[in-house]
C-alpha cells in the first residue's frame, strides 16, 4: 500500500477516534438506518472501484491518444506542479460543487452529502456514486499522474484529505483557537486560505435564517480561498444550530446512492409542508 494511502487512513481514523471518545462516532443526532448504509457503500465504492477505475481509465486513454507524453512533466518544478493540482483538481472541484447547488439535476447527484443531519468524518466520502464518477478533478488528476506528477499527487492528496476530513469532523479543531486572542490574526489568514470546521459547517447548516449558515456558498474543499476569490465566502467563526436539508422531501436510500437510476422522492411529510410553504412565500416576496 502506498505511503500516501497509509497517511490518509491514519488521518481518517485519527479524527474518527476523536469523535468516538468525544462526540460518539456511531450515534449522531437524528441519524437514520439509511445514513450508515449510504456512508459505508459510497466510501467503499469510491475508494475501491471509482478512483482506481478512473486512474486506470485515464492512463489507458492518454496512452492511446498521446503515448509520447507519458512522464513528460516528471521534472516540473514542485511548486508549479502543486499549482497545477490546485487548479485542475481543487478549483474544478469548487466549481463542480458550486454547480451542484445551482442545478436541480446535478444537486440530486450531490444530495446524499447533505442528507445527514449531523457533521462527522463519516460525511467526508458520502455522495452519490455517479457524482464521484463524473467529478472532473479526479479525471484531470489521473491525467496529471500519467504525465509524471504522481510523486507530487501523493503529497498533495494527503494534505487535501487532512483539511477536508478535519473540516467535516464535529470535533472542531478551530473552535479553541478562536478563543486565543493573540492567534486571531493567524486564524484570519487560515480561515481565508483553507476550509475549516467553522466555514465548512456553515455550508452544511440546515436553516437559511441561522446566521452561521451559508448553504449557497462556502463550497471550497482544500482551499477556501476560491470562495473568497469568487464571492461565495461567509466567515462567522460560529457553527450552525442544526444540519441537513431544508424544505425538500427526504431522499430515499436509492436516490442518495444512485439517482437517476432510482427516482427522486417528491413526497414531503406533513410536518415539513408548513416550512416549505413559508420558504415559497419568502421567495415570492423577494
mmCIF file of C-alpha atoms in Angstrom:
data_model
loop_
_atom_site.group_PDB
_atom_site.id
_atom_site.type_symbol
_atom_site.label_atom_id
_atom_site.label_comp_id
_atom_site.label_asym_id
_atom_site.label_seq_id
_atom_site.Cartn_x
_atom_site.Cartn_y
_atom_site.Cartn_z
ATOM 1 C CA UNK A 1 0.000 0.000 0.000
ATOM 2 C CA UNK A 2 1.413 3.454 -0.931
ATOM 3 C CA UNK A 3 2.643 5.629 1.913
ATOM 4 C CA UNK A 4 0.132 8.344 0.954
ATOM 5 C CA UNK A 5 -2.768 5.906 1.361
ATOM 6 C CA UNK A 6 -1.455 4.842 4.777
ATOM 7 C CA UNK A 7 -1.194 8.504 5.792
ATOM 8 C CA UNK A 8 -4.786 9.226 4.714
ATOM 9 C CA UNK A 9 -6.087 6.171 6.554
ATOM 10 C CA UNK A 10 -4.209 7.360 9.624
ATOM 11 C CA UNK A 11 -5.700 10.859 9.343
ATOM 12 C CA UNK A 12 -9.213 9.499 8.881
ATOM 13 C CA UNK A 13 -9.008 7.141 11.832
ATOM 14 C CA UNK A 14 -7.314 9.798 13.945
ATOM 15 C CA UNK A 15 -10.308 12.129 13.572
ATOM 16 C CA UNK A 16 -12.675 9.151 13.884
ATOM 17 C CA UNK A 17 -11.134 8.193 17.239
ATOM 18 C CA UNK A 18 -11.529 11.785 18.449
ATOM 19 C CA UNK A 19 -15.212 11.617 17.554
ATOM 20 C CA UNK A 20 -15.558 8.175 19.100
ATOM 21 C CA UNK A 21 -14.479 9.405 22.521
ATOM 22 C CA UNK A 22 -15.765 12.989 22.418
ATOM 23 C CA UNK A 23 -18.990 13.061 20.354
ATOM 24 C CA UNK A 24 -19.947 9.410 19.778
ATOM 25 C CA UNK A 25 -18.852 8.498 16.250
ATOM 26 C CA UNK A 26 -21.526 5.871 15.603
ATOM 27 C CA UNK A 27 -24.551 7.564 17.170
ATOM 28 C CA UNK A 28 -25.215 11.038 15.824
ATOM 29 C CA UNK A 29 -28.201 13.281 16.417
ATOM 30 C CA UNK A 30 -31.169 12.472 14.146
ATOM 31 C CA UNK A 31 -29.308 9.790 12.218
ATOM 32 C CA UNK A 32 -31.310 7.075 10.453
ATOM 33 C CA UNK A 33 -30.630 3.489 9.411
ATOM 34 C CA UNK A 34 -30.018 4.656 5.841
ATOM 35 C CA UNK A 35 -27.241 7.054 6.900
ATOM 36 C CA UNK A 36 -24.790 4.309 7.806
ATOM 37 C CA UNK A 37 -25.594 2.317 4.662
ATOM 38 C CA UNK A 38 -25.037 5.319 2.380
ATOM 39 C CA UNK A 39 -21.792 6.268 4.108
ATOM 40 C CA UNK A 40 -20.262 2.797 4.005
ATOM 41 C CA UNK A 41 -21.292 1.976 0.428
ATOM 42 C CA UNK A 42 -20.336 5.340 -1.081
ATOM 43 C CA UNK A 43 -16.920 5.328 0.645
ATOM 44 C CA UNK A 44 -16.071 1.730 -0.242
ATOM 45 C CA UNK A 45 -17.168 2.092 -3.874
ATOM 46 C CA UNK A 46 -15.280 5.382 -4.308
ATOM 47 C CA UNK A 47 -12.000 4.115 -2.831
ATOM 48 C CA UNK A 48 -12.097 0.537 -4.109
ATOM 49 C CA UNK A 49 -13.721 0.974 -7.521
ATOM 50 C CA UNK A 50 -14.357 4.522 -8.793
ATOM 51 C CA UNK A 51 -10.988 6.175 -8.131
ATOM 52 C CA UNK A 52 -8.841 3.197 -9.252
ATOM 53 C CA UNK A 53 -11.018 2.791 -12.369
ATOM 54 C CA UNK A 54 -10.607 6.477 -13.274
ATOM 55 C CA UNK A 55 -6.832 6.377 -12.730
ATOM 56 C CA UNK A 56 -6.532 3.272 -14.924
ATOM 57 C CA UNK A 57 -9.005 4.679 -17.449
ATOM 58 C CA UNK A 58 -7.193 8.000 -17.849
ATOM 59 C CA UNK A 59 -3.866 6.190 -18.194
ATOM 60 C CA UNK A 60 -5.273 3.916 -20.906
ATOM 61 C CA UNK A 61 -6.905 6.838 -22.716
ATOM 62 C CA UNK A 62 -3.796 9.019 -22.565
ATOM 63 C CA UNK A 63 -1.576 6.107 -23.605
ATOM 64 C CA UNK A 64 -3.804 5.621 -26.631
ATOM 65 C CA UNK A 65 -4.062 9.310 -27.607
ATOM 66 C CA UNK A 66 -0.678 10.755 -26.573
ATOM 67 C CA UNK A 67 1.694 7.933 -25.581
ATOM 68 C CA UNK A 68 4.667 10.221 -26.191
ATOM 69 C CA UNK A 69 3.559 12.441 -23.281
ATOM 70 C CA UNK A 70 3.914 9.749 -20.620
ATOM 71 C CA UNK A 71 6.082 11.205 -17.858
ATOM 72 C CA UNK A 72 6.512 14.476 -19.783
ATOM 73 C CA UNK A 73 6.096 16.612 -16.622
ATOM 74 C CA UNK A 74 8.157 14.433 -14.304
ATOM 75 C CA UNK A 75 10.856 17.099 -13.924
ATOM 76 C CA UNK A 76 8.469 20.014 -13.455
ATOM 77 C CA UNK A 77 9.234 22.378 -10.574
ATOM 78 C CA UNK A 78 7.395 21.141 -7.475
ATOM 79 C CA UNK A 79 5.628 24.457 -6.870
ATOM 80 C CA UNK A 80 4.395 24.580 -10.463
ATOM 81 C CA UNK A 81 3.203 21.002 -10.107
ATOM 82 C CA UNK A 82 1.285 21.818 -6.907
ATOM 83 C CA UNK A 83 -0.295 24.813 -8.659
ATOM 84 C CA UNK A 84 -1.412 22.502 -11.467
ATOM 85 C CA UNK A 85 -3.189 20.241 -8.982
ATOM 86 C CA UNK A 86 -4.740 23.191 -7.161
ATOM 87 C CA UNK A 87 -6.214 24.413 -10.450
ATOM 88 C CA UNK A 88 -7.021 21.114 -12.169
ATOM 89 C CA UNK A 89 -8.294 19.338 -9.045
ATOM 90 C CA UNK A 90 -9.280 21.772 -6.307
ATOM 91 C CA UNK A 91 -10.543 24.682 -8.422
ATOM 92 C CA UNK A 92 -12.536 22.394 -10.711
ATOM 93 C CA UNK A 93 -13.982 20.696 -7.629
ATOM 94 C CA UNK A 94 -15.045 24.106 -6.284
ATOM 95 C CA UNK A 95 -16.968 24.805 -9.499
ATOM 96 C CA UNK A 96 -18.347 21.256 -9.682
ATOM 97 C CA UNK A 97 -19.583 21.668 -6.111
ATOM 98 C CA UNK A 98 -20.984 25.130 -6.782
ATOM 99 C CA UNK A 99 -22.824 23.952 -9.905
ATOM 100 C CA UNK A 100 -24.218 21.078 -7.849
ATOM 101 C CA UNK A 101 -26.034 23.637 -5.730
ATOM 102 C CA UNK A 102 -27.202 25.607 -8.771
ATOM 103 C CA UNK A 103 -28.875 22.979 -10.988
ATOM 104 C CA UNK A 104 -31.547 20.610 -9.711
ATOM 105 C CA UNK A 105 -30.427 17.560 -11.688
ATOM 106 C CA UNK A 106 -26.847 17.938 -10.516
ATOM 107 C CA UNK A 107 -27.966 18.597 -6.940
ATOM 108 C CA UNK A 108 -29.705 15.209 -6.968
ATOM 109 C CA UNK A 109 -26.266 13.686 -7.549
ATOM 110 C CA UNK A 110 -24.869 15.590 -4.555
ATOM 111 C CA UNK A 111 -27.870 15.464 -2.220
ATOM 112 C CA UNK A 112 -26.582 12.454 -0.233
ATOM 113 C CA UNK A 113 -23.690 14.511 1.122
ATOM 114 C CA UNK A 114 -26.121 16.901 2.809
ATOM 115 C CA UNK A 115 -28.781 14.414 3.809
ATOM 116 C CA UNK A 116 -27.087 13.564 7.112
ATOM 117 C CA UNK A 117 -28.421 15.784 9.899
ATOM 118 C CA UNK A 118 -25.052 15.979 11.621
ATOM 119 C CA UNK A 119 -21.394 16.689 10.942
ATOM 120 C CA UNK A 120 -18.815 13.909 11.118
ATOM 121 C CA UNK A 121 -15.816 12.376 9.377
ATOM 122 C CA UNK A 122 -18.435 9.893 8.195
ATOM 123 C CA UNK A 123 -19.670 12.528 5.703
ATOM 124 C CA UNK A 124 -16.286 13.027 4.041
ATOM 125 C CA UNK A 125 -16.803 10.426 1.286
ATOM 126 C CA UNK A 126 -20.609 10.389 1.401
ATOM 127 C CA UNK A 127 -22.020 11.116 -2.061
ATOM 128 C CA UNK A 128 -23.957 9.629 -4.927
ATOM 129 C CA UNK A 129 -21.794 7.035 -6.693
ATOM 130 C CA UNK A 130 -22.371 8.689 -10.077
ATOM 131 C CA UNK A 131 -21.432 12.118 -8.671
ATOM 132 C CA UNK A 132 -17.906 10.928 -7.974
ATOM 133 C CA UNK A 133 -17.625 9.086 -11.281
ATOM 134 C CA UNK A 134 -18.351 12.379 -13.087
ATOM 135 C CA UNK A 135 -16.138 14.623 -10.925
ATOM 136 C CA UNK A 136 -13.741 16.474 -13.279
ATOM 137 C CA UNK A 137 -10.966 16.827 -10.698
ATOM 138 C CA UNK A 138 -10.486 13.071 -10.337
ATOM 139 C CA UNK A 139 -10.163 12.648 -14.102
ATOM 140 C CA UNK A 140 -7.780 15.587 -14.528
ATOM 141 C CA UNK A 141 -5.643 14.336 -11.636
ATOM 142 C CA UNK A 142 -5.460 10.965 -13.367
ATOM 143 C CA UNK A 143 -4.063 12.606 -16.480
ATOM 144 C CA UNK A 144 -1.517 14.601 -14.442
ATOM 145 C CA UNK A 145 -0.349 11.354 -12.837
ATOM 146 C CA UNK A 146 0.104 9.876 -16.323
ATOM 147 C CA UNK A 147 2.137 12.947 -17.283
ATOM 148 C CA UNK A 148 4.585 12.135 -14.492
ATOM 149 C CA UNK A 149 3.242 14.048 -11.482
ATOM 150 C CA UNK A 150 2.291 11.059 -9.361
ATOM 151 C CA UNK A 151 5.085 11.921 -6.923
ATOM 152 C CA UNK A 152 3.514 15.339 -6.285
ATOM 153 C CA UNK A 153 -0.037 13.989 -6.146
ATOM 154 C CA UNK A 154 0.956 11.583 -3.367
ATOM 155 C CA UNK A 155 1.802 14.508 -1.077
ATOM 156 C CA UNK A 156 -0.920 16.822 -2.362
ATOM 157 C CA UNK A 157 -3.744 14.361 -1.688
ATOM 158 C CA UNK A 158 -2.555 13.750 1.896
ATOM 159 C CA UNK A 159 -2.665 17.488 2.668
ATOM 160 C CA UNK A 160 -6.015 17.853 0.920
ATOM 161 C CA UNK A 161 -7.616 14.995 2.825
ATOM 162 C CA UNK A 162 -6.203 16.280 6.124
ATOM 163 C CA UNK A 163 -8.018 19.576 5.526
ATOM 164 C CA UNK A 164 -11.256 18.050 4.221
ATOM 165 C CA UNK A 165 -11.579 15.360 6.899
ATOM 166 C CA UNK A 166 -10.857 17.940 9.581
ATOM 167 C CA UNK A 167 -13.427 20.319 8.095
ATOM 168 C CA UNK A 168 -16.183 17.681 8.262
ATOM 169 C CA UNK A 169 -15.431 16.459 11.773
ATOM 170 C CA UNK A 170 -17.784 17.560 14.530
ATOM 171 C CA UNK A 171 -14.747 17.838 16.803
ATOM 172 C CA UNK A 172 -13.939 21.329 15.526
ATOM 173 C CA UNK A 173 -10.185 21.873 15.745
ATOM 174 C CA UNK A 174 -10.564 25.611 15.082
ATOM 175 C CA UNK A 175 -13.007 26.328 17.933
ATOM 176 C CA UNK A 176 -10.404 26.522 20.769
ATOM 177 C CA UNK A 177 -8.018 28.525 18.571
ATOM 178 C CA UNK A 178 -10.612 31.291 18.109
ATOM 179 C CA UNK A 179 -10.601 31.789 21.891
ATOM 180 C CA UNK A 180 -6.884 32.669 21.926
ATOM 181 C CA UNK A 181 -6.780 36.418 21.291
ATOM 182 C CA UNK A 182 -3.196 36.625 20.049
ATOM 183 C CA UNK A 183 -3.927 33.915 17.435
ATOM 184 C CA UNK A 184 -6.740 35.934 15.875
ATOM 185 C CA UNK A 185 -4.587 37.421 13.045
ATOM 186 C CA UNK A 186 -3.220 33.950 12.246
ATOM 187 C CA UNK A 187 -6.718 32.452 12.153
ATOM 188 C CA UNK A 188 -7.860 35.364 9.958
ATOM 189 C CA UNK A 189 -5.365 34.159 7.355
ATOM 190 C CA UNK A 190 -6.006 30.442 7.906
ATOM 191 C CA UNK A 191 -9.803 30.677 7.515
ATOM 192 C CA UNK A 192 -9.417 32.590 4.250
ATOM 193 C CA UNK A 193 -6.945 30.065 2.856
ATOM 194 C CA UNK A 194 -8.191 26.565 3.710
ATOM 195 C CA UNK A 195 -11.518 25.045 4.681
ATOM 196 C CA UNK A 196 -12.021 24.940 8.446
ATOM 197 C CA UNK A 197 -14.803 23.367 10.501
ATOM 198 C CA UNK A 198 -16.460 26.779 11.010
ATOM 199 C CA UNK A 199 -16.507 27.686 7.313
ATOM 200 C CA UNK A 200 -17.432 24.224 6.053
ATOM 201 C CA UNK A 201 -20.015 23.506 8.734
ATOM 202 C CA UNK A 202 -21.732 26.688 7.539
ATOM 203 C CA UNK A 203 -22.245 25.035 4.161
ATOM 204 C CA UNK A 204 -23.963 22.052 5.827
ATOM 205 C CA UNK A 205 -26.269 24.141 8.023
ATOM 206 C CA UNK A 206 -29.976 23.315 7.775
ATOM 207 C CA UNK A 207 -31.844 26.595 8.199
ATOM 208 C CA UNK A 208 -31.288 29.638 5.990
ATOM 209 C CA UNK A 209 -32.224 32.019 8.822
ATOM 210 C CA UNK A 210 -29.403 30.692 11.017
ATOM 211 C CA UNK A 211 -26.693 33.417 10.948
ATOM 212 C CA UNK A 212 -23.971 30.746 10.853
ATOM 213 C CA UNK A 213 -25.357 29.052 7.718
ATOM 214 C CA UNK A 214 -24.198 29.604 4.132
ATOM 215 C CA UNK A 215 -25.743 26.723 2.218
ATOM 216 C CA UNK A 216 -25.362 28.555 -1.121
ATOM 217 C CA UNK A 217 -21.697 29.272 -0.535
ATOM 218 C CA UNK A 218 -18.549 28.084 1.257
ATOM 219 C CA UNK A 219 -18.022 25.500 -1.477
ATOM 220 C CA UNK A 220 -14.244 25.170 -1.127
ATOM 221 C CA UNK A 221 -12.643 21.799 -0.474
ATOM 222 C CA UNK A 222 -8.931 22.184 0.208
ATOM 223 C CA UNK A 223 -8.780 25.936 -0.465
ATOM 224 C CA UNK A 224 -11.440 28.221 0.965
ATOM 225 C CA UNK A 225 -9.598 30.915 -0.973
ATOM 226 C CA UNK A 226 -11.746 30.078 -4.015
ATOM 227 C CA UNK A 227 -14.836 31.217 -2.085
ATOM 228 C CA UNK A 228 -13.085 34.435 -1.122
ATOM 229 C CA UNK A 229 -11.988 34.992 -4.729
ATOM 230 C CA UNK A 230 -15.382 34.291 -6.310
ATOM 231 C CA UNK A 231 -17.558 35.974 -3.687
ATOM 232 C CA UNK A 232 -19.208 32.922 -2.096
ATOM 233 C CA UNK A 233 -17.467 33.133 1.290
ATOM 234 C CA UNK A 234 -19.163 33.681 4.644
ATOM 235 C CA UNK A 235 -16.976 33.720 7.746
ATOM 236 C CA UNK A 236 -18.619 33.954 11.161
ATOM 237 C CA UNK A 237 -16.388 31.848 13.451
ATOM 238 C CA UNK A 238 -19.606 30.258 14.699
ATOM 239 C CA UNK A 239 -21.336 26.950 13.953
ATOM 240 C CA UNK A 240 -24.878 26.148 12.757
ATOM 241 C CA UNK A 241 -27.514 25.104 15.259
ATOM 242 C CA UNK A 242 -28.550 22.137 13.077
ATOM 243 C CA UNK A 243 -27.513 20.383 9.875
ATOM 244 C CA UNK A 244 -29.173 18.777 6.868
ATOM 245 C CA UNK A 245 -31.522 19.752 4.034
ATOM 246 C CA UNK A 246 -34.311 22.294 4.474
ATOM 247 C CA UNK A 247 -37.624 22.303 2.603
ATOM 248 C CA UNK A 248 -37.196 19.189 0.446
ATOM 249 C CA UNK A 249 -38.727 15.743 0.577
ATOM 250 C CA UNK A 250 -36.480 13.182 2.318
ATOM 251 C CA UNK A 251 -34.216 11.363 -0.123
ATOM 252 C CA UNK A 252 -34.656 7.610 -0.363
ATOM 253 C CA UNK A 253 -31.730 5.225 0.016
ATOM 254 C CA UNK A 254 -31.757 4.516 -3.720
ATOM 255 C CA UNK A 255 -31.859 8.210 -4.625
ATOM 256 C CA UNK A 256 -28.919 9.013 -2.376
ATOM 257 C CA UNK A 257 -26.711 6.318 -3.879
ATOM 258 C CA UNK A 258 -27.827 6.018 -7.495
ATOM 259 C CA UNK A 259 -30.090 8.821 -8.696
ATOM 260 C CA UNK A 260 -31.308 8.924 -11.535
ATOM 261 C CA UNK A 261 -31.493 5.108 -11.639
ATOM 262 C CA UNK A 262 -33.696 5.449 -8.555
ATOM 263 C CA UNK A 263 -36.114 8.398 -8.976
ATOM 264 C CA UNK A 264 -36.386 11.437 -6.758
ATOM 265 C CA UNK A 265 -38.813 11.252 -3.834
ATOM 266 C CA UNK A 266 -41.177 14.243 -4.045
ATOM 267 C CA UNK A 267 -43.475 13.390 -1.154
ATOM 268 C CA UNK A 268 -42.993 15.922 1.654
ATOM 269 C CA UNK A 269 -44.022 14.863 5.177
ATOM 270 C CA UNK A 270 -46.836 16.906 6.742
ATOM 271 C CA UNK A 271 -44.556 18.369 9.411
ATOM 272 C CA UNK A 272 -42.364 19.921 6.701
ATOM 273 C CA UNK A 273 -45.137 21.302 4.481
ATOM 274 C CA UNK A 274 -45.569 24.465 6.573
ATOM 275 C CA UNK A 275 -41.832 25.137 6.425
ATOM 276 C CA UNK A 276 -41.782 24.688 2.633
ATOM 277 C CA UNK A 277 -44.792 26.998 2.228
ATOM 278 C CA UNK A 278 -43.058 29.662 4.309
ATOM 279 C CA UNK A 279 -39.949 29.385 2.155
ATOM 280 C CA UNK A 280 -42.016 29.707 -1.014
ATOM 281 C CA UNK A 281 -43.711 32.856 0.373
ATOM 282 C CA UNK A 282 -40.341 34.357 1.192
ATOM 283 C CA UNK A 283 -39.191 33.610 -2.354
ATOM 284 C CA UNK A 284 -42.286 35.232 -3.839
ATOM 285 C CA UNK A 285 -41.819 38.305 -1.635
ATOM 286 C CA UNK A 286 -38.197 38.615 -2.751
#
